Amino acid sequence: MTALNDLLKFDSQTQALSQVAGRLGWDQETMMPENSGDQRGAEMAALEGVLHARRCDARVGEWLSQIHIGTQDGVVQAQLREIRLSFERAVKVPGDLAEAIASTTSMAQGKWAAARAADDFAAFAPVLEEVLALKREEGQALAVGADVYDTMLADYEPGTSAAELEQMFGALRPGLVELRGAILEKEPAQAMQGPFDEAAQLQISNLLAEKFGYDLKRGRIDKAVHPFSSGSGQDVRITTRTNPDDPFNCFYSTIHEVGHGCYEQNVDPKYLLTAIGQGASMGVHESQSRIYENQLGRSRAFTEFLFSKMQAHFGDFGIPSAEAFYKSVNSVSQGFIRTEADEVQYNLHVLLRFDLERALVSGDLQVKDLQTAWNDRFYSDFGYHVASASQGCLQDVHWSVGLFGYFPTYSLGNVYAGCLYETLREACPQLDEDLRVGNLASATDWLRDNVQCHGGLKLPRQTISDACGFEPSEAPLLAYLKQKFSYIYDL
């Protein structure tokens, strides 16, 4: 066999093992028995040790050195690009450090969940310090004199830097603050009257998943505290959650995760279990979940369809018309939770985390001072005080599992979604008519063909710029938000 064949076969096996590791993580969040955390941590560490050894196996470097990349076709070149990046990253991180991170973050996730339930940041702070120290050590090994936070960011959004994001977010923030201030001076939207039966919520949730193109023969929907998606190709799983007083939490968590899930299900099958067989980056991934959830799912046209389904399942729930329902779905109000935030305020939640985690990584902010720093920044940005740790710095799972550098990709995904939606509307002039009857095919087919099918074939920014025909910027997102919410709130 040639070096290329040997390398691609070896990498396919590594990709398969990585999917197994992901399934263990899915099980931990959904079905694992309560007292199984310690054993699961050992299992995750053992598997991570195997994966790390494969990723930095000396044979990978030897195979790469024997392959003439320029003679390969574009798909193989992209696979080799990703394999080389993974190899070069892996050889810089000692195996015992990779295992320690896997074991500690698995344990920390359980500690975070318990501390969140108890509203006790002090109980979580020591393990967060451990995780941060390990991730700093990893970042320093990878950076080799470069910016440590940028190396963390590269794991989720290759080709960008904190400085670039800071400039983009700096241009985004003033418009959001101005729009938010104008809206909150207006009368709030009409509220729904619950409670809303959980079984009925889940029935509508499944319907929405299917309408948005999620293939339940290659996936499943379960419940979790923090909704997420997992897997790729032929096994892509998502989770949602329910609230008896707020069915939107269930519906839009489902649509959001379906955006992630459809991306993975729609990657070209030829790329299955290869280095390009998943999304291009977390920013591009988030663009899919956010355009499904917001620009499509919260549109005036689609909410007419959703309103009819809610009437059929819940009868009179206090909203008299589809127009009032549209305004209720897009209500802007005070709140603490990022995942429940409206489109106008969501990015302000993300930018807070972006700044705080950069300070944590650089050492400018100590873990013991995180809760105070969070609360002070939240008051500065939102104008009211955080009521509890579970509504503040304990609300997200990300830092407990070592995902430093992940948060900014949420706002970058919103920026990408704004660009894609502007182009989508031009490509699909009948879009509103389709959405009113619950037909998402014109939109989801366009996204499949222009973004999702490519998987990791292209670099993230190229994936978006090729789909849109222009370089991404925050301008389309701001224009969309101002137009939409000016109508809703008569600004």
Coordinates of C-alpha atoms in Angstrom, one line a residue:
M1 CA 0.0 0.0 0.0
T2 CA 1.1 3.6 -0.6
A3 CA 1.8 6.1 2.2
L4 CA -1.4 7.9 1.3
N5 CA -3.6 4.8 1.6
D6 CA -1.9 3.8 4.9
L7 CA -2.4 7.3 6.3
L8 CA -6.0 7.7 5.3
K9 CA -6.9 4.2 6.7
F10 CA -5.1 5.0 9.9
D11 CA -6.9 8.4 10.2
S12 CA -10.3 6.8 9.5
Q13 CA -9.8 4.5 12.5
T14 CA -8.8 7.5 14.6
Q15 CA -11.9 9.3 13.5
A16 CA -14.1 6.3 14.4
L17 CA -12.6 6.1 17.9
S18 CA -13.2 9.9 18.3
Q19 CA -16.8 9.3 17.6
V20 CA -16.9 6.6 20.3
A21 CA -15.5 9.1 22.7
G22 CA -18.2 11.6 21.7
R23 CA -20.8 8.9 22.4
L24 CA -19.5 8.4 25.9
G25 CA -19.9 12.2 26.4
W26 CA -23.4 12.1 25.1
D27 CA -24.3 9.2 27.4
Q28 CA -22.8 11.2 30.4
E29 CA -25.1 14.1 29.7
T30 CA -28.3 12.1 29.1
M31 CA -28.4 8.5 30.5
M32 CA -25.4 7.8 32.7
P33 CA -26.3 6.8 36.3
E34 CA -25.7 9.5 38.8
N35 CA -22.9 7.8 40.7
S36 CA -20.9 6.7 37.6
G37 CA -18.8 9.8 37.2
D38 CA -15.5 8.6 38.6
Q39 CA -15.5 5.5 36.4
R40 CA -16.6 7.4 33.4
G41 CA -13.7 9.9 34.0
A42 CA -11.3 6.9 34.0
E43 CA -12.9 5.6 30.8
M44 CA -12.6 8.9 29.0
A45 CA -9.0 9.3 30.1
A46 CA -8.1 5.9 28.8
L47 CA -9.7 6.5 25.5
E48 CA -8.2 10.0 25.2
G49 CA -4.8 8.4 25.9
V50 CA -5.3 6.0 22.9
L51 CA -6.5 8.9 20.7
H52 CA -3.6 11.1 21.6
A53 CA -1.1 8.3 20.9
R54 CA -2.7 7.8 17.5
R55 CA -2.7 11.5 16.7
C56 CA 1.0 11.9 17.4
D57 CA 2.1 8.5 16.2
A58 CA 5.4 8.9 14.4
R59 CA 4.1 7.0 11.4
V60 CA 1.7 9.9 10.7
G61 CA 4.7 12.2 10.3
E62 CA 6.5 9.7 8.2
W63 CA 3.5 9.1 5.9
L64 CA 3.0 12.9 5.5
S65 CA 6.6 13.4 4.5
Q66 CA 6.3 10.7 1.8
I67 CA 3.2 12.2 0.1
H68 CA 3.4 14.8 -2.6
I69 CA 0.5 17.0 -1.7
G70 CA 0.5 19.0 -4.9
T71 CA -0.3 15.9 -7.0
Q72 CA -3.5 15.1 -5.0
D73 CA -7.0 16.3 -5.8
G74 CA -8.6 19.0 -3.7
V75 CA -10.5 16.6 -1.4
V76 CA -7.4 14.7 -0.5
Q77 CA -5.4 17.9 -0.1
A78 CA -8.0 19.1 2.4
Q79 CA -7.8 15.8 4.3
L80 CA -4.0 16.0 4.5
R81 CA -4.2 19.7 5.6
E82 CA -6.4 18.7 8.6
I83 CA -4.4 15.6 9.4
R84 CA -1.2 17.6 9.4
L85 CA -2.7 20.3 11.7
S86 CA -3.9 17.6 14.1
F87 CA -0.6 15.8 14.1
E88 CA 1.5 19.0 14.6
R89 CA -0.9 19.9 17.5
A90 CA -0.7 16.5 19.1
V91 CA 3.0 16.1 19.1
K92 CA 3.3 19.3 21.1
V93 CA 1.0 18.1 23.9
P94 CA 2.5 15.4 26.2
G95 CA 0.3 12.3 26.5
D96 CA 0.0 12.5 30.3
L97 CA -1.3 16.1 30.0
A98 CA -3.9 15.0 27.4
E99 CA -5.1 12.2 29.7
A100 CA -5.1 14.6 32.7
I101 CA -7.3 17.1 30.9
A102 CA -9.7 14.4 29.8
S103 CA -10.0 12.9 33.3
T104 CA -10.2 16.3 35.1
T105 CA -12.8 17.8 32.8
S106 CA -14.9 14.7 33.0
M107 CA -14.9 15.0 36.8
A108 CA -15.3 18.7 36.7
Q109 CA -18.5 18.5 34.7
G110 CA -20.2 16.6 37.6
K111 CA -18.8 19.1 40.1
W112 CA -20.2 22.0 38.0
A113 CA -23.6 20.4 37.8
A114 CA -23.7 19.9 41.6
A115 CA -22.5 23.5 42.3
R116 CA -24.9 24.9 39.8
A117 CA -27.8 23.1 41.5
A118 CA -26.7 24.4 44.9
D119 CA -25.9 27.9 43.7
D120 CA -22.4 27.5 45.2
F121 CA -19.6 28.9 43.1
A122 CA -17.1 28.4 46.0
A123 CA -17.7 24.6 45.7
F124 CA -16.8 24.7 42.0
A125 CA -13.9 27.2 42.1
P126 CA -11.1 24.7 43.1
V127 CA -11.8 22.3 40.3
L128 CA -12.1 25.2 37.8
E129 CA -8.6 26.3 38.9
E130 CA -7.4 22.8 38.1
V131 CA -9.0 22.8 34.7
L132 CA -7.7 26.3 33.9
A133 CA -4.2 25.4 34.9
L134 CA -4.2 22.3 32.7
K135 CA -5.6 24.2 29.7
R136 CA -3.0 27.0 30.2
E137 CA -0.3 24.3 30.3
E138 CA -1.7 22.9 27.0
G139 CA -1.9 26.3 25.5
Q140 CA 1.6 27.2 26.4
A141 CA 2.8 23.9 24.8
L142 CA 1.0 24.8 21.6
A143 CA 1.7 28.5 21.5
V144 CA 5.5 28.2 21.5
G145 CA 5.9 31.9 22.2
A146 CA 2.6 33.0 20.5
D147 CA -0.5 34.2 22.2
V148 CA -1.9 31.4 24.4
Y149 CA -5.6 32.4 24.0
D150 CA -5.2 32.4 20.2
T151 CA -4.0 28.8 20.3
M152 CA -7.2 27.9 22.3
L153 CA -9.3 29.8 19.8
A154 CA -7.7 27.9 16.9
D155 CA -9.2 24.7 18.2
Y156 CA -12.7 26.0 17.4
E157 CA -12.2 28.7 14.7
P158 CA -9.0 28.1 12.7
G159 CA -7.7 31.1 10.9
T160 CA -8.9 33.9 13.3
S161 CA -7.5 35.7 16.3
A162 CA -8.7 37.4 19.4
A163 CA -7.6 40.7 18.0
E164 CA -9.7 40.2 14.9
L165 CA -12.7 39.2 16.9
E166 CA -12.2 42.1 19.3
Q167 CA -12.4 44.5 16.4
M168 CA -15.6 42.8 15.0
F169 CA -17.3 42.6 18.3
G170 CA -16.3 46.2 19.0
A171 CA -18.2 47.2 15.9
L172 CA -21.1 45.1 16.9
R173 CA -21.6 46.1 20.5
P174 CA -22.6 49.8 20.2
G175 CA -25.5 49.0 17.8
L176 CA -26.7 46.2 20.1
V177 CA -26.6 48.4 23.1
E178 CA -28.5 51.2 21.4
L179 CA -31.1 48.9 20.0
R180 CA -31.6 47.2 23.3
G181 CA -32.0 50.5 25.1
A182 CA -34.7 51.7 22.7
I183 CA -36.6 48.4 22.9
L184 CA -36.7 48.2 26.7
E185 CA -38.4 51.7 26.8
K186 CA -41.4 50.1 25.0
E187 CA -44.2 48.0 26.4
P188 CA -43.3 44.3 26.8
A189 CA -44.9 41.8 24.5
Q190 CA -48.0 39.9 25.5
A191 CA -47.2 36.9 27.7
M192 CA -48.4 33.3 27.2
Q193 CA -50.6 31.6 29.8
G194 CA -49.4 28.1 30.8
P195 CA -48.8 25.5 32.0
F196 CA -47.8 23.7 28.9
D197 CA -47.9 19.9 29.0
E198 CA -44.4 18.3 28.6
A199 CA -45.6 15.5 26.3
A200 CA -47.3 18.0 24.0
Q201 CA -44.1 20.1 24.0
L202 CA -42.1 17.1 22.9
Q203 CA -44.6 16.2 20.2
I204 CA -44.2 19.7 18.7
S205 CA -40.5 19.5 19.2
N206 CA -40.2 16.3 17.2
L207 CA -42.4 17.8 14.4
L208 CA -40.2 20.9 14.3
A209 CA -37.1 18.7 14.0
E210 CA -38.5 16.8 11.1
K211 CA -39.7 20.0 9.4
F212 CA -36.2 21.4 9.6
G213 CA -34.8 18.3 8.0
Y214 CA -33.4 16.3 10.9
D215 CA -33.3 12.6 10.0
L216 CA -34.5 10.6 13.0
K217 CA -33.4 7.4 11.4
R218 CA -29.8 8.6 11.8
G219 CA -30.4 10.5 15.0
R220 CA -32.4 10.9 18.2
I221 CA -33.7 13.5 20.5
D222 CA -33.2 13.2 24.3
K223 CA -33.5 15.5 27.3
A224 CA -30.5 17.2 29.0
V225 CA -29.9 20.1 31.4
H226 CA -27.9 21.9 28.8
P227 CA -29.0 21.1 25.2
F228 CA -26.3 20.0 22.8
S229 CA -25.6 18.0 19.7
S230 CA -23.2 15.1 19.2
G231 CA -21.8 12.9 16.5
S232 CA -21.6 13.1 12.7
G233 CA -22.5 11.2 9.6
Q234 CA -24.9 8.3 10.3
D235 CA -25.2 8.8 14.0
V236 CA -26.0 12.4 15.0
R237 CA -27.8 13.0 18.3
I238 CA -29.4 16.1 19.8
T239 CA -31.0 17.0 23.1
T240 CA -33.5 19.5 24.3
R241 CA -35.2 20.5 27.5
T242 CA -38.7 21.4 28.7
N243 CA -40.2 24.1 31.0
P244 CA -43.9 23.9 31.9
D245 CA -44.2 27.7 31.8
D246 CA -42.1 28.3 28.7
P247 CA -42.5 26.0 25.7
F248 CA -40.3 28.3 23.6
N249 CA -37.4 27.0 25.6
C250 CA -38.1 23.5 24.3
F251 CA -39.0 24.5 20.7
Y252 CA -36.1 26.8 20.0
S253 CA -33.6 24.6 21.8
T254 CA -34.7 21.8 19.5
I255 CA -34.5 24.0 16.3
H256 CA -31.1 25.3 17.4
E257 CA -29.6 21.8 17.9
V258 CA -31.3 20.6 14.8
G259 CA -29.2 23.2 12.9
H260 CA -26.1 21.6 14.3
G261 CA -27.4 18.1 13.7
C262 CA -28.4 18.8 10.1
Y263 CA -25.0 20.2 9.3
E264 CA -23.4 17.0 10.4
Q265 CA -26.0 14.8 8.7
N266 CA -25.6 16.7 5.4
V267 CA -21.9 16.5 5.1
D268 CA -21.1 14.7 1.8
P269 CA -21.2 11.0 2.6
K270 CA -17.9 10.5 0.8
Y271 CA -16.2 12.3 3.7
L272 CA -17.6 9.9 6.4
L273 CA -14.9 9.1 9.0
T274 CA -12.4 11.3 7.4
A275 CA -10.6 14.4 8.6
I276 CA -13.1 16.6 6.8
G277 CA -16.2 14.6 7.7
Q278 CA -17.5 17.2 10.1
G279 CA -18.3 21.0 10.2
A280 CA -15.6 23.4 9.2
S281 CA -15.5 25.2 12.6
M282 CA -17.6 26.0 15.6
G283 CA -18.4 29.5 14.1
V284 CA -19.7 27.9 10.9
H285 CA -21.5 25.4 13.0
E286 CA -23.1 28.1 15.0
S287 CA -24.2 29.9 11.9
Q288 CA -26.3 26.9 11.0
S289 CA -27.9 26.6 14.4
R290 CA -28.6 30.3 14.7
I291 CA -30.0 30.8 11.2
Y292 CA -32.3 27.8 11.8
E293 CA -33.4 29.1 15.2
N294 CA -33.6 32.8 14.5
Q295 CA -33.8 34.0 11.0
L296 CA -36.0 31.1 10.0
G297 CA -37.6 29.7 13.2
R298 CA -38.4 33.1 14.7
S299 CA -39.4 34.7 11.4
R300 CA -42.8 36.4 11.0
A301 CA -43.8 33.8 8.4
F302 CA -42.7 30.6 10.2
T303 CA -44.3 31.7 13.5
E304 CA -47.7 31.7 11.8
F305 CA -47.2 28.0 11.2
L306 CA -46.0 27.4 14.8
F307 CA -48.9 29.4 16.2
S308 CA -51.4 27.1 14.5
K309 CA -49.6 24.0 15.9
M310 CA -49.6 25.5 19.4
Q311 CA -53.3 26.2 19.2
A312 CA -54.0 22.7 18.1
H313 CA -52.0 21.2 21.0
F314 CA -52.7 23.7 23.8
G315 CA -55.9 25.5 22.8
D316 CA -56.2 29.1 24.1
F317 CA -52.9 30.0 25.7
G318 CA -53.5 33.7 26.0
I319 CA -52.1 35.0 22.6
P320 CA -55.0 36.2 20.4
S321 CA -53.4 36.3 17.0
A322 CA -50.4 35.2 14.8
E323 CA -49.1 38.8 14.8
A324 CA -49.2 38.9 18.7
F325 CA -47.5 35.5 18.7
Y326 CA -44.7 36.7 16.5
K327 CA -44.0 39.5 18.9
S328 CA -44.2 37.2 21.9
V329 CA -41.7 34.8 20.3
N330 CA -39.3 37.7 19.7
S331 CA -39.9 39.4 23.0
V332 CA -37.0 41.4 24.4
S333 CA -36.8 41.5 28.2
Q334 CA -34.5 41.4 31.1
G335 CA -32.9 38.0 31.8
F336 CA -29.8 36.3 33.0
I337 CA -29.4 33.2 30.9
R338 CA -27.4 33.2 27.7
T339 CA -29.2 30.3 26.1
E340 CA -32.6 31.9 26.7
A341 CA -31.6 35.4 25.6
D342 CA -33.3 37.1 22.7
E343 CA -31.5 37.9 19.4
V344 CA -30.8 41.5 20.5
Q345 CA -29.1 40.7 23.8
Y346 CA -27.6 37.3 23.1
N347 CA -24.3 38.6 21.8
L348 CA -23.9 40.9 24.8
H349 CA -23.9 37.7 26.9
V350 CA -21.2 36.2 24.7
L351 CA -19.0 39.2 24.7
L352 CA -19.0 39.3 28.5
R353 CA -17.7 35.7 28.5
F354 CA -15.2 36.4 25.8
D355 CA -13.6 39.2 27.8
L356 CA -13.7 37.3 31.1
E357 CA -12.1 34.1 29.8
R358 CA -9.3 36.0 28.0
A359 CA -8.6 37.6 31.4
L360 CA -8.6 34.2 33.1
V361 CA -6.2 32.7 30.6
S362 CA -3.8 35.7 30.8
G363 CA -3.9 35.6 34.6
D364 CA -5.3 39.2 34.8
L365 CA -8.4 37.6 36.5
Q366 CA -8.1 34.9 39.2
V367 CA -10.7 32.2 39.5
K368 CA -11.5 33.2 43.1
D369 CA -12.6 36.7 41.8
L370 CA -14.6 35.4 38.8
Q371 CA -18.0 35.6 40.3
T372 CA -17.5 39.2 41.4
A373 CA -16.0 40.1 38.1
W374 CA -18.9 38.5 36.3
N375 CA -21.5 40.2 38.4
D376 CA -19.9 43.6 38.0
R377 CA -19.6 43.2 34.3
F378 CA -23.2 42.0 34.0
Y379 CA -24.5 45.0 35.9
S380 CA -22.4 47.3 33.7
D381 CA -23.8 45.7 30.5
F382 CA -27.4 45.0 31.5
G383 CA -28.2 47.4 34.2
Y384 CA -29.4 45.0 36.9
H385 CA -27.8 42.6 39.4
V386 CA -27.2 38.9 39.1
A387 CA -29.5 37.1 41.5
S388 CA -27.6 33.8 42.0
A389 CA -24.5 31.9 40.8
S390 CA -26.7 29.6 38.7
Q391 CA -27.9 32.7 36.8
G392 CA -24.4 34.0 36.6
C393 CA -21.0 32.4 36.2
L394 CA -22.3 28.9 36.8
Q395 CA -24.9 28.8 34.1
D396 CA -22.7 27.4 31.3
V397 CA -20.9 24.1 31.2
H398 CA -18.1 25.2 28.9
W399 CA -15.4 26.2 31.3
S400 CA -15.9 23.1 33.4
V401 CA -15.0 20.9 30.4
G402 CA -12.1 23.1 29.4
L403 CA -13.7 24.9 26.4
F404 CA -11.7 28.1 26.6
G405 CA -11.9 29.9 23.3
Y406 CA -15.3 28.4 22.4
F407 CA -17.6 31.3 23.5
P408 CA -16.6 33.8 20.9
T409 CA -17.6 31.4 18.1
Y410 CA -21.3 31.9 19.2
S411 CA -21.2 35.5 18.2
L412 CA -19.1 34.8 15.2
G413 CA -21.8 32.3 14.2
N414 CA -24.4 35.0 14.5
V415 CA -22.3 37.2 12.2
Y416 CA -22.0 34.4 9.7
A417 CA -25.8 33.7 9.9
G418 CA -26.5 37.3 9.1
C419 CA -24.4 37.1 6.0
L420 CA -25.9 33.8 4.9
Y421 CA -29.5 35.0 5.5
E422 CA -29.0 38.1 3.4
T423 CA -27.8 35.8 0.5
L424 CA -30.5 33.2 1.1
R425 CA -33.3 35.7 0.8
E426 CA -32.0 36.7 -2.6
A427 CA -31.7 33.1 -3.7
C428 CA -35.1 32.1 -2.5
P429 CA -37.6 34.8 -3.2
Q430 CA -40.5 32.5 -2.3
L431 CA -39.1 31.9 1.2
D432 CA -41.9 33.6 3.2
E433 CA -44.6 31.8 1.4
D434 CA -42.9 28.4 2.1
L435 CA -42.3 29.2 5.8
R436 CA -46.0 30.1 6.4
V437 CA -47.0 26.6 5.7
G438 CA -44.1 25.0 7.5
N439 CA -42.1 24.2 4.4
L440 CA -38.4 24.7 5.2
A441 CA -37.0 22.8 2.2
S442 CA -36.0 25.8 0.0
A443 CA -34.0 27.3 2.9
T444 CA -32.5 24.1 4.3
D445 CA -31.7 22.7 0.8
W446 CA -29.8 26.0 0.0
L447 CA -27.9 25.7 3.2
R448 CA -27.1 22.1 2.6
D449 CA -25.8 22.7 -0.9
N450 CA -23.9 25.9 -0.2
V451 CA -22.5 25.3 3.3
Q452 CA -23.2 21.9 5.0
C453 CA -22.3 19.4 2.3
H454 CA -18.7 20.7 2.2
G455 CA -18.0 19.7 5.8
G456 CA -14.4 20.6 6.6
L457 CA -13.3 20.8 2.9
K458 CA -12.7 24.5 3.1
L459 CA -11.4 26.8 5.8
P460 CA -14.1 28.5 7.8
R461 CA -14.1 32.0 6.4
Q462 CA -13.8 30.6 2.9
T463 CA -16.9 28.4 3.5
I464 CA -18.9 31.5 4.3
S465 CA -17.5 33.8 1.7
D466 CA -18.0 31.2 -1.0
A467 CA -21.6 30.7 0.0
C468 CA -22.3 34.5 0.3
G469 CA -20.1 35.9 -2.5
F470 CA -18.6 38.4 -0.1
E471 CA -16.3 38.5 3.0
P472 CA -18.2 38.2 6.2
S473 CA -18.8 41.2 8.4
E474 CA -21.1 42.3 11.2
A475 CA -23.1 44.7 9.0
P476 CA -25.8 42.2 7.7
L477 CA -26.5 41.0 11.2
L478 CA -27.0 44.5 12.5
A479 CA -29.2 45.5 9.6
Y480 CA -31.3 42.4 10.0
L481 CA -31.8 43.0 13.8
K482 CA -32.6 46.7 13.4
Q483 CA -35.2 46.1 10.6
K484 CA -36.8 43.2 12.5
F485 CA -37.0 44.7 15.9
S486 CA -37.9 48.2 14.7
Y487 CA -41.0 46.7 13.2
I488 CA -41.8 44.6 16.3
Y489 CA -41.4 47.5 18.7
D490 CA -42.5 50.3 16.4
L491 CA -39.2 52.2 16.8

